[in-house]
Coordinates of C-alpha atoms in Angstrom, one line a residue:
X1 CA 0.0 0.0 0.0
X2 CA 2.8 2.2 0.6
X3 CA 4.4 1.6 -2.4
X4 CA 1.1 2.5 -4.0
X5 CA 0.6 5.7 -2.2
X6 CA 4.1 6.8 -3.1
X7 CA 4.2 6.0 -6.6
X8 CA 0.7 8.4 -7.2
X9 CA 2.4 10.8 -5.0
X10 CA 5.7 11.1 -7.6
X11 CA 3.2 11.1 -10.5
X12 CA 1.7 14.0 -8.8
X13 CA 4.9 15.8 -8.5
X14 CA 6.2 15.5 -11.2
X15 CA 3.2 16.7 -13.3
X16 CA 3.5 19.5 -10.7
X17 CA 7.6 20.2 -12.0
X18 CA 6.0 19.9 -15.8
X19 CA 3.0 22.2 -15.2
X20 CA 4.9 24.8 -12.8
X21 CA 8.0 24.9 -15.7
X22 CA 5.6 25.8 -18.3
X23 CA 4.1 28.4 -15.9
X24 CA 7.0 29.7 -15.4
X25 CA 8.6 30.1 -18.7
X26 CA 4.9 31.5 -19.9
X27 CA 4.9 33.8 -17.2
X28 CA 8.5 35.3 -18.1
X29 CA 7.5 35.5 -21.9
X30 CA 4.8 37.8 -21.5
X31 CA 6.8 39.6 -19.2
X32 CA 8.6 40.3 -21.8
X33 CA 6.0 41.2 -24.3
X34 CA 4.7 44.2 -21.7
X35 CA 8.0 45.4 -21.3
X36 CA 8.1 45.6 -25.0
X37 CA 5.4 47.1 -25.2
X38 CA 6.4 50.1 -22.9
X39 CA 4.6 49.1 -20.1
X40 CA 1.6 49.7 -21.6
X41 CA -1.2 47.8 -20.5
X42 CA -3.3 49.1 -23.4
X43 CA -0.8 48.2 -25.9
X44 CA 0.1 44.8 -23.7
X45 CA -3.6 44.0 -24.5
X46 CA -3.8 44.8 -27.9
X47 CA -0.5 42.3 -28.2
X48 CA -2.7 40.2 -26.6
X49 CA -5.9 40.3 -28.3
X50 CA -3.7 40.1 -31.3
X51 CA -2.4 36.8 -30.0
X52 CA -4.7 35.6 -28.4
X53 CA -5.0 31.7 -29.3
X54 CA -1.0 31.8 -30.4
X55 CA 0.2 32.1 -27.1
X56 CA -2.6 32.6 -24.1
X57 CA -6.0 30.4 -24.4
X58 CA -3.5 28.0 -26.5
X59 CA -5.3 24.8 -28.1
X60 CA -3.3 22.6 -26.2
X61 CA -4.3 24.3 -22.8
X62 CA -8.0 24.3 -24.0
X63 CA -7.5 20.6 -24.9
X64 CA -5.8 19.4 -21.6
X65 CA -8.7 21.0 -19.5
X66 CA -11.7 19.1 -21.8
X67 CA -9.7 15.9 -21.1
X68 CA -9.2 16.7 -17.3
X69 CA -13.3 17.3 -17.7
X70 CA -14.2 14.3 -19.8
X71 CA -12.2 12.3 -17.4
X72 CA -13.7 13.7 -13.8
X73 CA -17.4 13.8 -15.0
X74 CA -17.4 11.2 -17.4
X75 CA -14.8 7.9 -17.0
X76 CA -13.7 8.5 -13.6
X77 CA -16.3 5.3 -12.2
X78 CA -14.7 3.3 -15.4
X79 CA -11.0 3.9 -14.4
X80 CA -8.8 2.5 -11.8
X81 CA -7.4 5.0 -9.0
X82 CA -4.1 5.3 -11.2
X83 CA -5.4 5.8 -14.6
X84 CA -6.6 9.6 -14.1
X85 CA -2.9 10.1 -12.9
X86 CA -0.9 8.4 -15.1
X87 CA -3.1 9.7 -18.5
X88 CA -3.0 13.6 -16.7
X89 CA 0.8 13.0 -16.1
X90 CA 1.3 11.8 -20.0
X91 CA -0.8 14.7 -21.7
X92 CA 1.0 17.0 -19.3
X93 CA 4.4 15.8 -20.2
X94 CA 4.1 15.7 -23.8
X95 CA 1.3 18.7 -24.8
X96 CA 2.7 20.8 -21.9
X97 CA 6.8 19.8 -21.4
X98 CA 8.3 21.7 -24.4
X99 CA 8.3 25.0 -23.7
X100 CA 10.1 26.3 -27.3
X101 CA 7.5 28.5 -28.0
X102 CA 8.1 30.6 -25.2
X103 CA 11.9 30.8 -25.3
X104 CA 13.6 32.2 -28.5
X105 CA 16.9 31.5 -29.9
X106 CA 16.8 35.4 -30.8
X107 CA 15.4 38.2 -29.6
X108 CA 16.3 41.7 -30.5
X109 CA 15.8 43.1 -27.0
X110 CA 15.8 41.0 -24.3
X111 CA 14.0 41.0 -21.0
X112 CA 15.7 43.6 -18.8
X113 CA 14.9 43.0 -14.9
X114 CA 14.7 47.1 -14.2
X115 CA 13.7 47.9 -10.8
X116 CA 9.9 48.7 -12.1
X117 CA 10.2 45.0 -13.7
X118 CA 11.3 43.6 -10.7
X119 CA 8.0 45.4 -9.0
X120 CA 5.6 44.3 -11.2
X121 CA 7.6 40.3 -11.4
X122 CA 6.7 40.4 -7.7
X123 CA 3.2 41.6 -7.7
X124 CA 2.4 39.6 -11.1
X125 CA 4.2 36.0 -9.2
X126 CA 2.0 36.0 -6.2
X127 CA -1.6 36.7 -7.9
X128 CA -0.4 34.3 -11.0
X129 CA 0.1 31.9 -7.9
X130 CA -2.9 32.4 -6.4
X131 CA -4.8 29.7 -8.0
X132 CA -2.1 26.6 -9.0
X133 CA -1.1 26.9 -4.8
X134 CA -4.2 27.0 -3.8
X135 CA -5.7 24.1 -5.8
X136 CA -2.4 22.3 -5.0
X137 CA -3.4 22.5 -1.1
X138 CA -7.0 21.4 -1.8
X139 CA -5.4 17.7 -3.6
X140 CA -2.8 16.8 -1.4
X141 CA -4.0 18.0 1.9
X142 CA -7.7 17.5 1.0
X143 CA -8.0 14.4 -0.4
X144 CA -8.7 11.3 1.5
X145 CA -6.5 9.0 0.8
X146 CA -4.8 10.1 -2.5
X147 CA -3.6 13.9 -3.8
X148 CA -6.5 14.8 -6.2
X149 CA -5.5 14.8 -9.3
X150 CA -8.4 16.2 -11.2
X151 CA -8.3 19.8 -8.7
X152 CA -5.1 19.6 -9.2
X153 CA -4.6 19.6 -13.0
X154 CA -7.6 21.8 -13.5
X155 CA -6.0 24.4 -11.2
X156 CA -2.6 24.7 -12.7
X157 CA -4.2 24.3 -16.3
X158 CA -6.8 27.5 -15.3
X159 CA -3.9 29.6 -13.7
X160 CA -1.7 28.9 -16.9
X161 CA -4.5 30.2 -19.3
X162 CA -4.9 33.4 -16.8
X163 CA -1.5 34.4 -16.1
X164 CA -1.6 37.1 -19.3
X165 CA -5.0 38.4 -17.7
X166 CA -3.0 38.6 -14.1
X167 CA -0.1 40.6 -15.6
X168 CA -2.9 43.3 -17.2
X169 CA -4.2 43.3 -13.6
X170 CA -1.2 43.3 -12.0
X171 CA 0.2 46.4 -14.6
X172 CA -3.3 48.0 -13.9
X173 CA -2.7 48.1 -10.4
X174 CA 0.8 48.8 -10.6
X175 CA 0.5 52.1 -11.9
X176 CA 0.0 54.8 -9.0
X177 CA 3.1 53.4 -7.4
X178 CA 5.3 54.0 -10.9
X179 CA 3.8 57.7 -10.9
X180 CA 4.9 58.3 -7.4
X181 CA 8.1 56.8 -8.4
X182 CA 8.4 58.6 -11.5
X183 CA 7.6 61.9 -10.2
X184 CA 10.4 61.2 -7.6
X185 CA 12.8 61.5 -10.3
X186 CA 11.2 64.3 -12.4
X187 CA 11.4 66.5 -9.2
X188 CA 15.1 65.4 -8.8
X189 CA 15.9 66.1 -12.1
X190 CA 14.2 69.6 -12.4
X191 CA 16.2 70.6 -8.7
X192 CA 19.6 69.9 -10.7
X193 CA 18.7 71.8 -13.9
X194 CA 17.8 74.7 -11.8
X195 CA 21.1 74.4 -10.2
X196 CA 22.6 74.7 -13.7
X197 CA 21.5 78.0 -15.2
X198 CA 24.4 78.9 -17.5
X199 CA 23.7 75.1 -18.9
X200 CA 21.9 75.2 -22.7
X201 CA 19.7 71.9 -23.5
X202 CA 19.1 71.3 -26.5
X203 CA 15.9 68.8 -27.7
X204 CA 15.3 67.1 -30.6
X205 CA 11.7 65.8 -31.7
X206 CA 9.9 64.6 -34.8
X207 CA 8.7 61.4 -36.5
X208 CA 12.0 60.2 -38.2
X209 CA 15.7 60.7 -37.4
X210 CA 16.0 61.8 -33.5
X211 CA 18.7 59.8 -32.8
X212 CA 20.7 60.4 -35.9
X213 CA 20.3 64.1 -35.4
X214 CA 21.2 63.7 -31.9
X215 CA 24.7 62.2 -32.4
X216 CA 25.6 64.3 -35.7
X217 CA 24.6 67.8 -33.1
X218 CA 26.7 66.2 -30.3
X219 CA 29.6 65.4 -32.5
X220 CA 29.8 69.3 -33.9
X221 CA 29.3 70.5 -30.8
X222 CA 32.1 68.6 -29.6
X223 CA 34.2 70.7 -31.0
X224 CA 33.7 73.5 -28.6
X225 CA 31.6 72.5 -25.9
X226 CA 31.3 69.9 -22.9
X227 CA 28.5 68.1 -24.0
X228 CA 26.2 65.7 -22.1
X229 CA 23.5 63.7 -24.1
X230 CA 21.2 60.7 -23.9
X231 CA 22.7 57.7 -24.7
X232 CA 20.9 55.5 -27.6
X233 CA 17.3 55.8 -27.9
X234 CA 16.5 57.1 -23.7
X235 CA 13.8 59.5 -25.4
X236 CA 11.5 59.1 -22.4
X237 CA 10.5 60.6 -19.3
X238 CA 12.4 58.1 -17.3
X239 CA 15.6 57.8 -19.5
X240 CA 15.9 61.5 -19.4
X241 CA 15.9 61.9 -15.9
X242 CA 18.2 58.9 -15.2
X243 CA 20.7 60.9 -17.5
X244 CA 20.1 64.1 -16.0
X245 CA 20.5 62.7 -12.0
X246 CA 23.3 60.2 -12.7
X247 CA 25.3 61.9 -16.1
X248 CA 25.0 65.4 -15.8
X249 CA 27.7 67.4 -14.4
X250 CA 28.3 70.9 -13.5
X251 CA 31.3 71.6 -16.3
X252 CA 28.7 70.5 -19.2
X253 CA 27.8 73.2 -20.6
X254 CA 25.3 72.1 -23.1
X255 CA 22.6 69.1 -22.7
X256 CA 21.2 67.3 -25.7
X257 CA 17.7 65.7 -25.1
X258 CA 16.1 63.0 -27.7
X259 CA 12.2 63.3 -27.0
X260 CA 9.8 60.7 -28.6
X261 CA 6.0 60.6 -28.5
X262 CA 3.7 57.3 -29.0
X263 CA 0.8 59.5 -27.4
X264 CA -0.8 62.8 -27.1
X265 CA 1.0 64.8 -24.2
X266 CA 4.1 62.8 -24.2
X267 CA 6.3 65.7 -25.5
X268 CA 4.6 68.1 -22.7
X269 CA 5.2 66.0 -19.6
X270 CA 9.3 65.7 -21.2
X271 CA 9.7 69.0 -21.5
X272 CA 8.1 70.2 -18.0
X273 CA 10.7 68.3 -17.0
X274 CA 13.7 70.0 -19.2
X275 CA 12.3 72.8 -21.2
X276 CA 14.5 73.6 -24.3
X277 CA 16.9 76.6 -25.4
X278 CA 17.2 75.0 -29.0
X279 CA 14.0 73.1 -30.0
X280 CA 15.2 70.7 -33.2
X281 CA 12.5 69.0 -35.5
X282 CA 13.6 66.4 -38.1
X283 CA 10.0 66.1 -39.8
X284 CA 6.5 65.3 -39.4
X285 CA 5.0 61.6 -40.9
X286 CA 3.1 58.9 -39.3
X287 CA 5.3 57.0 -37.2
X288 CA 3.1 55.5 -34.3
X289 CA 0.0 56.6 -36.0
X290 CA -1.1 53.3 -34.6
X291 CA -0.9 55.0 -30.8
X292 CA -2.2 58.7 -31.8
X293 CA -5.3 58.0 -33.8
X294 CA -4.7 60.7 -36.2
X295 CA -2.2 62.6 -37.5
X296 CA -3.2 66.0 -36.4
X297 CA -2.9 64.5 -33.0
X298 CA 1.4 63.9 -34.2
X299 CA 1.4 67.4 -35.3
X300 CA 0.3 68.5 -32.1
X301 CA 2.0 67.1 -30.1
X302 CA 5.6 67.2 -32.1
X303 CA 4.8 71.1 -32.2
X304 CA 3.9 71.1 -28.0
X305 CA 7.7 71.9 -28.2
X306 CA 8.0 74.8 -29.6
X307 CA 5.5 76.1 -27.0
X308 CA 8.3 75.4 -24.0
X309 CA 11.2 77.1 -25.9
X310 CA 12.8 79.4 -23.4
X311 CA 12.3 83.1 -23.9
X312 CA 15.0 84.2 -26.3
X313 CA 15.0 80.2 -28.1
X314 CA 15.2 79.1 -31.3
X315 CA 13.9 76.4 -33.7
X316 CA 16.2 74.5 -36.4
X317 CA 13.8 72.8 -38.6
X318 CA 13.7 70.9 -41.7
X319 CA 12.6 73.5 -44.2
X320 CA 11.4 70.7 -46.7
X321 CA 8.9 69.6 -44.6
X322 CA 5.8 71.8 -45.2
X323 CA 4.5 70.8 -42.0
X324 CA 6.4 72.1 -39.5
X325 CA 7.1 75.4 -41.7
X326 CA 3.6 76.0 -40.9
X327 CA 4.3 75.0 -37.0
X328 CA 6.6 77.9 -36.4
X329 CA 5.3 80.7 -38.8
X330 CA 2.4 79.9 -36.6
X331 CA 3.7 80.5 -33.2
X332 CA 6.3 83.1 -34.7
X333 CA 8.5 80.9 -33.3
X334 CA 12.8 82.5 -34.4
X335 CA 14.0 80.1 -37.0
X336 CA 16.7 78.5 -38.5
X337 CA 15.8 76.7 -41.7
X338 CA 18.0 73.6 -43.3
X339 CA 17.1 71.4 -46.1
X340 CA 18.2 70.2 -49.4
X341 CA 16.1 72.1 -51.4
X342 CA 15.5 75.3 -49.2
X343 CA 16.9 76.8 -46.2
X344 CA 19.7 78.5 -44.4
X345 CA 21.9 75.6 -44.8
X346 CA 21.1 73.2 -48.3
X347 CA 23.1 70.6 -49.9
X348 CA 23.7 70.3 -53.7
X349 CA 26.3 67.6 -55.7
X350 CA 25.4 64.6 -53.4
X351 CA 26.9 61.4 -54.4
X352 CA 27.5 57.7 -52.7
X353 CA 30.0 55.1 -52.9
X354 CA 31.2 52.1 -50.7
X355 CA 32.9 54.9 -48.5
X356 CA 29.9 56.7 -47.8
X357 CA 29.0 60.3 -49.8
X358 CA 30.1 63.9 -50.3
X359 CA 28.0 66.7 -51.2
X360 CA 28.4 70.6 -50.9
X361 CA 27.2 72.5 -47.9
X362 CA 26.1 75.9 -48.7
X363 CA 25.7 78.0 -45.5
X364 CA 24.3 81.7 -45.0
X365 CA 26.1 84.3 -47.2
X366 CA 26.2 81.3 -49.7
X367 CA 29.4 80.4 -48.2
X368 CA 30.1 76.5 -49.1
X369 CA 32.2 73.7 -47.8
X370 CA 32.7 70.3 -49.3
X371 CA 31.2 67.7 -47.0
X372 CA 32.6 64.0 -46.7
X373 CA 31.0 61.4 -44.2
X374 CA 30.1 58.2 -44.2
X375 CA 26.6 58.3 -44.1
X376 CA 24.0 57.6 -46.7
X377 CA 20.7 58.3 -47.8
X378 CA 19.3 61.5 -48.1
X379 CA 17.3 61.8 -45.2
X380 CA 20.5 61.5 -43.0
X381 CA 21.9 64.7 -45.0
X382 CA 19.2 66.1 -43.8
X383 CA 19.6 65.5 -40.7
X384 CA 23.4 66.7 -40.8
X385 CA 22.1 69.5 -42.4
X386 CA 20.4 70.2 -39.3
X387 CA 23.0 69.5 -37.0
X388 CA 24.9 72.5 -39.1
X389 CA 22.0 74.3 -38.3
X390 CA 22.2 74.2 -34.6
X391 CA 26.0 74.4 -34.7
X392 CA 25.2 77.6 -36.2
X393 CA 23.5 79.0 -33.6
X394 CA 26.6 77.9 -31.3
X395 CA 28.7 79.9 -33.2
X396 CA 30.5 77.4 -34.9
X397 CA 32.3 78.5 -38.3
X398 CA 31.1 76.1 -41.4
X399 CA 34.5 74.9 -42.3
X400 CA 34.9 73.5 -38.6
X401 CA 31.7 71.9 -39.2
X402 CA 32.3 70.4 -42.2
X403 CA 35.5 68.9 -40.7
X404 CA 33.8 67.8 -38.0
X405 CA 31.2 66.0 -39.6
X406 CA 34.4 63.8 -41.3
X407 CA 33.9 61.9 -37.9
X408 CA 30.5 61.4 -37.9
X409 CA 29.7 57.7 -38.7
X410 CA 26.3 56.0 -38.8
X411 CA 24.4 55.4 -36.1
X412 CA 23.6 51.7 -35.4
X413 CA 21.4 49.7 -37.8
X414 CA 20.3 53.5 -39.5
X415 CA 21.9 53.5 -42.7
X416 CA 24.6 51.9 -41.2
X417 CA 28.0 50.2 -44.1
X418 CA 29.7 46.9 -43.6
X419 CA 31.8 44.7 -45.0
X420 CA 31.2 41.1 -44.7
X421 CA 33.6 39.2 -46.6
X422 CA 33.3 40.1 -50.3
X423 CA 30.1 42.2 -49.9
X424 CA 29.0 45.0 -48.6
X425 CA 26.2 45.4 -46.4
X426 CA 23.7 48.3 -45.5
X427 CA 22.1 47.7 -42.3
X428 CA 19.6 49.8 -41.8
X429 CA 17.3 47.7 -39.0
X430 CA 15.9 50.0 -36.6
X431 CA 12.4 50.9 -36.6
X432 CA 12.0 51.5 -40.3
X433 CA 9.5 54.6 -41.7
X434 CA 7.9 54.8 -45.2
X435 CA 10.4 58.2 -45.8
X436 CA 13.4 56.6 -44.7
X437 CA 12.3 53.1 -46.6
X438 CA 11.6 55.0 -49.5
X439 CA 15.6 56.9 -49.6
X440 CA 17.2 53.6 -48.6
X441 CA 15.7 52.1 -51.8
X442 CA 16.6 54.6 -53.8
X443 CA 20.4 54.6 -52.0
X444 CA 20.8 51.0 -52.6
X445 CA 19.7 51.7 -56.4
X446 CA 22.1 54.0 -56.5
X447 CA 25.3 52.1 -56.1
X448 CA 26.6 50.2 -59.6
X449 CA 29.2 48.1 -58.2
X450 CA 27.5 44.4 -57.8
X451 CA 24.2 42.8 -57.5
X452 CA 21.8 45.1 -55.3
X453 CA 19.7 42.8 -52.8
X454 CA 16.8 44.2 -50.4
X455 CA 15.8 42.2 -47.3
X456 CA 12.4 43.3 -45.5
X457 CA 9.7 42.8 -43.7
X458 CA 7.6 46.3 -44.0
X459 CA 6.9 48.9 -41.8
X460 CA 4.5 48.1 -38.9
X461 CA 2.8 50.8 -36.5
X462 CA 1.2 52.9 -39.0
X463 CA -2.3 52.4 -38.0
X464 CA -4.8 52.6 -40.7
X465 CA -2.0 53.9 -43.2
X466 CA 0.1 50.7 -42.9
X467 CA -1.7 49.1 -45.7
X468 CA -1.8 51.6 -47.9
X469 CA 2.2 52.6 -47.2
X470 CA 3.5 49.3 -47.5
X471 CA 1.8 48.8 -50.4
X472 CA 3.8 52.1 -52.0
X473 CA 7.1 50.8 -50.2
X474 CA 6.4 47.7 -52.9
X475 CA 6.5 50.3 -55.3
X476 CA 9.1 52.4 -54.8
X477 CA 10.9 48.5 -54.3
X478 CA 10.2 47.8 -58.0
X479 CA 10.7 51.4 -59.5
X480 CA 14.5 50.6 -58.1
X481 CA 14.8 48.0 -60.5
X482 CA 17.1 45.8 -57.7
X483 CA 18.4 42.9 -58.5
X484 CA 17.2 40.5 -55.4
X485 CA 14.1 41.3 -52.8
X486 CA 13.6 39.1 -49.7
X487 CA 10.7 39.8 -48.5
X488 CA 10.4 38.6 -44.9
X489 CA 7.0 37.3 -43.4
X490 CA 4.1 35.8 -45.9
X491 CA 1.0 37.9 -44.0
X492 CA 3.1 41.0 -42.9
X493 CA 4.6 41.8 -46.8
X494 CA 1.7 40.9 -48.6
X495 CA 1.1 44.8 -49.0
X496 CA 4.7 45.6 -50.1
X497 CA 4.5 42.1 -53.0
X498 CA 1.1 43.4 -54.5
X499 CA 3.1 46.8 -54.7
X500 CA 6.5 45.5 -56.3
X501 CA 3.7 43.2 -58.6
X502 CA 1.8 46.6 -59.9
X503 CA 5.2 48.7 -60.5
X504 CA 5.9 45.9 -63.3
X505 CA 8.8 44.4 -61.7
X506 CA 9.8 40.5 -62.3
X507 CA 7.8 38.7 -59.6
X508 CA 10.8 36.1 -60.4
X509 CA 13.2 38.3 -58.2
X510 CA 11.2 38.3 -55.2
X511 CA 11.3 35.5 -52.4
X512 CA 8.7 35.3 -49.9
X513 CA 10.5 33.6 -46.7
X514 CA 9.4 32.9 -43.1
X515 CA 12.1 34.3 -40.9
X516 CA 15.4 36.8 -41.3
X517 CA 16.8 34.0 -40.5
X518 CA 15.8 31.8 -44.0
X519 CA 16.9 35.0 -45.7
X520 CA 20.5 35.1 -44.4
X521 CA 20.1 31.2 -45.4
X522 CA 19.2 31.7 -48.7
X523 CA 21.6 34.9 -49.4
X524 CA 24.6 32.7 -48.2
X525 CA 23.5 30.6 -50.8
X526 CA 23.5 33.0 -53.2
X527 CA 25.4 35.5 -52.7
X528 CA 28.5 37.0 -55.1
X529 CA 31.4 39.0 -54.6
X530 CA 30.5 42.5 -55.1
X531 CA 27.0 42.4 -53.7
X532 CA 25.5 45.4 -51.8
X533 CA 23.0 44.0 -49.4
X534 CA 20.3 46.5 -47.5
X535 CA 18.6 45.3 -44.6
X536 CA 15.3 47.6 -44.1
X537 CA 14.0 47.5 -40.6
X538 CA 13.9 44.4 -38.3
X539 CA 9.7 43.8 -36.5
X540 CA 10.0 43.8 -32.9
X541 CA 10.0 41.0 -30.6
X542 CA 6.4 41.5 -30.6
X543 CA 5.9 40.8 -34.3
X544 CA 6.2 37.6 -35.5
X545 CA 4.7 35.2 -37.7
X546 CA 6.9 32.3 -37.2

């Protein structure tokens, strides 16, 4: 009898070991997903709702409770008293042991354990625990003479289908304590600026090319000044305060900010914080139209700062942009203007080659400079064109500017050249937008030294546009006349093949794959010395169709 006992019991634990690693692995993948997704619990459950048989109420899960059903109110007077356990403890091992879903090879951002993720881990472990515990007392210390095995699977079955449902809850209630926390640091931050009046900051909005801009104004600057800036892409309330308590120090004299927006306000509450001296604005598009609604609601809120500029401030926009030419003249806002076509500061003679480009800079007086970097694409000499701009207003003369800027290399993944063995490669991977698709195209197109091969998988985040501008990217793909297009994701680039197929462009030269990974595959196949290689944007973590 003992022997009996004991062998149910080890059953019973060790579907506990297979049900509590699942738990756990699902718990840290969505996790995950809300910190990808900013925190956000609207935009965690729009993730969800978007996945919500993929990866919450699973088929599997579904499946194992019906059986656990069938088999309490059904065959349970037909079965011996080690059947239920033994068929529980199989289904669980082999429906509910692999876990490979849930942990991926690759993952472009990892799960960082932050302080406010090791807050909400805590909260989000002991409610997702709630139930599996509980109906794990009720068998073992319930039953009468054996654990039972049908609370118990139902329990840990019900509490793995919740636990995406008990991080929105557990986010949800999480919230007042992050804005008592955040505002800790706001406060903290605003004491040290006011300790630093003498300090200029500098901030940099728009749709497209913040952090670009911020790292061709911080490398002219340079020059002259002790510069403190935000590392990367900290372009949010937090990230700017955690630079301004912990980098910040009193010799700096001038402070670069990167503000982003995903919602109406956001540019308001960053600069309450640190209200600008120089306000700089790349362009207007629809970047995150998906989180705006409309966009008037980005114009709004890209132009909330030019309605914190500091009293004697100025605004260095992009003077090809209609958009925000209207912004200023609006507000009568003092304004430098940059662009390629018009403005204080254009560019004429541009031209690319493995090295990068060269182009002339014209400055006021029509002064010029010759200009070599190695950056490409014309949206990035617009952005250098702004960075002259703000230079400009530093004082800076244009020849030490256009030396300068013989220093200024890509930023990571945005436009950025390699060389890999025999070819070279374009990587520009982050966040991609239909005006910076469209010029990396037409770079690419460009160069005339090998075979000219696109990988992509669109643009996501557009909202109700994404169709439409996909669809154009496809174009603007074919107009290029490339030699090779992977397009990445069957569902996601559906939009950007029926564009490539109306331009008139050989459908033979485009391959539909799964993954960036069966790209890279195929290209190593394939690929020939000479070949220039473009790698347009790379879909979040949270996007994916394999």
């Amino acid at each position: 009898m003992n022997w009996y006992y004991y062998f149910i019991e080890l059953l019973s634990y060790l579907f506990i070991y297979v049900m509590a690693r699942n738990t756990l692995y699902r718990g840290r993948f969505f996790l995950h997903m809300y910190q990808l997704s900013g925190y956000k619990v609207s935009e965690f459950g729009g993730w969800l709702t978007r996945n919500l048989s993929a990866y919450s109420i699973t088929a599997e899960l579904l499946a194992f409770n019906f059986v656990v059903l069938v088999l309490a109110g059904f065959l349970d007077p037909y079965l011996t008293r080690t059947s239920p356990f033994i068929i529980i403890f199989i289904f669980g091992l082999f429906w509910l042991g692999p876990v490979s879903r849930y942990t991926r090879a690759r993952v472009k951002k990892p799960l960082v354990f932050t302080p406010r993720m090791i807050r909400l881990t805590t909260l989000y472990g002991l409610l997702g625990m709630v139930i599996p515990v509980y109906c794990t007392w009720l068998s073992f210390y319930q039953g009468i003479l054996f654990p039972e095995i049908y609370i118990l699977a139902f329990g840990w079955i019900l509490g793995s289908i919740l636990l995406p449902f008990i991080l929105l809850l557990a986010g949800w209630l999480m919230q007042p304590v992050e804005s008592l926390v955040q505002e800790r640091f706001k406060i903290q931050a605003r004491k040290k600026l006011a300790s630093m009046p003498d300090l200029k900051i500098i901030a940099i909005t728009g749709s497209y090319g913040k952090t670009s801009t911020k790292y061709f104004i911080k490398t002219l600057l340079a020059e002259r000044f002790n510069i403190c800036f935000t590392p990367g892409s900290y372009n949010t309330p937090m990230g700017i305060c955690k630079v301004i308590n912990n980098d910040l120090q009193p010799a700096h004299q001038i402070l670069i900010l990167e503000m982003g927006a995903r919602y109406k306000g956001n540019i308001d509450e960053l600069c309450s914080i640190a209200g600008p001296d120089v306000a700089v604005l790349t362009n207007i598009g629809i970047a995150h139209l998906e989180t705006f609604g409309s966009v008037d609601a980005i114009r709004a809120t890209k132009g909330e700062i030019l309605d914190h500029l500091s009293g004697d401030g100025v605004a260095v926009i992009n003077a090809d942009d209609p958009v925000l030419e209207d912004m200023v003249t609006q507000r009568k806002v003092r304004t430098i203007r940059t662009g390629l076509e018009t403005g204080q500061f254009q560019a004429s003679g541009i031209s690319y080659d493995e090295s990068g480009c060269k182009f002339i800079v014209t400055g006021p007086d029509h002064a010029t400079e010759k200009v070599y970097t190695r950056l490409l694409g014309s949206h990035n000499i617009q952005n250098l064109l702004l960075a002259f701009g703000v230079g400009h207003h530093f004082g800076l003369r244009l020849k030490t500017m256009a030396l300068a800027a013989r220093k200024i290399g890509p930023v990571e993944h945005r436009m950025e050249l390699k060389k890999n063995d025999s070819i070279t490669i374009i990587d520009d991977a982050f966040n991609s937008n239909p005006v910076g698709a469209r010029n990396a195209v037409e770079t690419l197109a460009k160069f005339k030294t090998g075979r000219r091969i696109l990988i992509t998988p669109g643009m996501v985040e557009l909202g109700e546009k994404e169709k439409e501008e996909n669809e154009r990217f496809g174009e603007a793909i074919g107009r290029a006349g490339l030699d090779r297009v992977y397009l990445v994701g069957p569902e996601q680039t559906r939009p950007i093949w029926e564009g490539i197929r109306r331009s008139g462009f050989n459908l033979d030269q485009v391959t539909v794959v799964p993954t960036l990974f069966e790209a890279n595959k195929q290209l190593r196949e394939d690929f020939q010395a000479g070949d220039i290689v473009l790698y347009e944007n790379d879909l979040p973590d949270t996007y994916n169709e394999a």
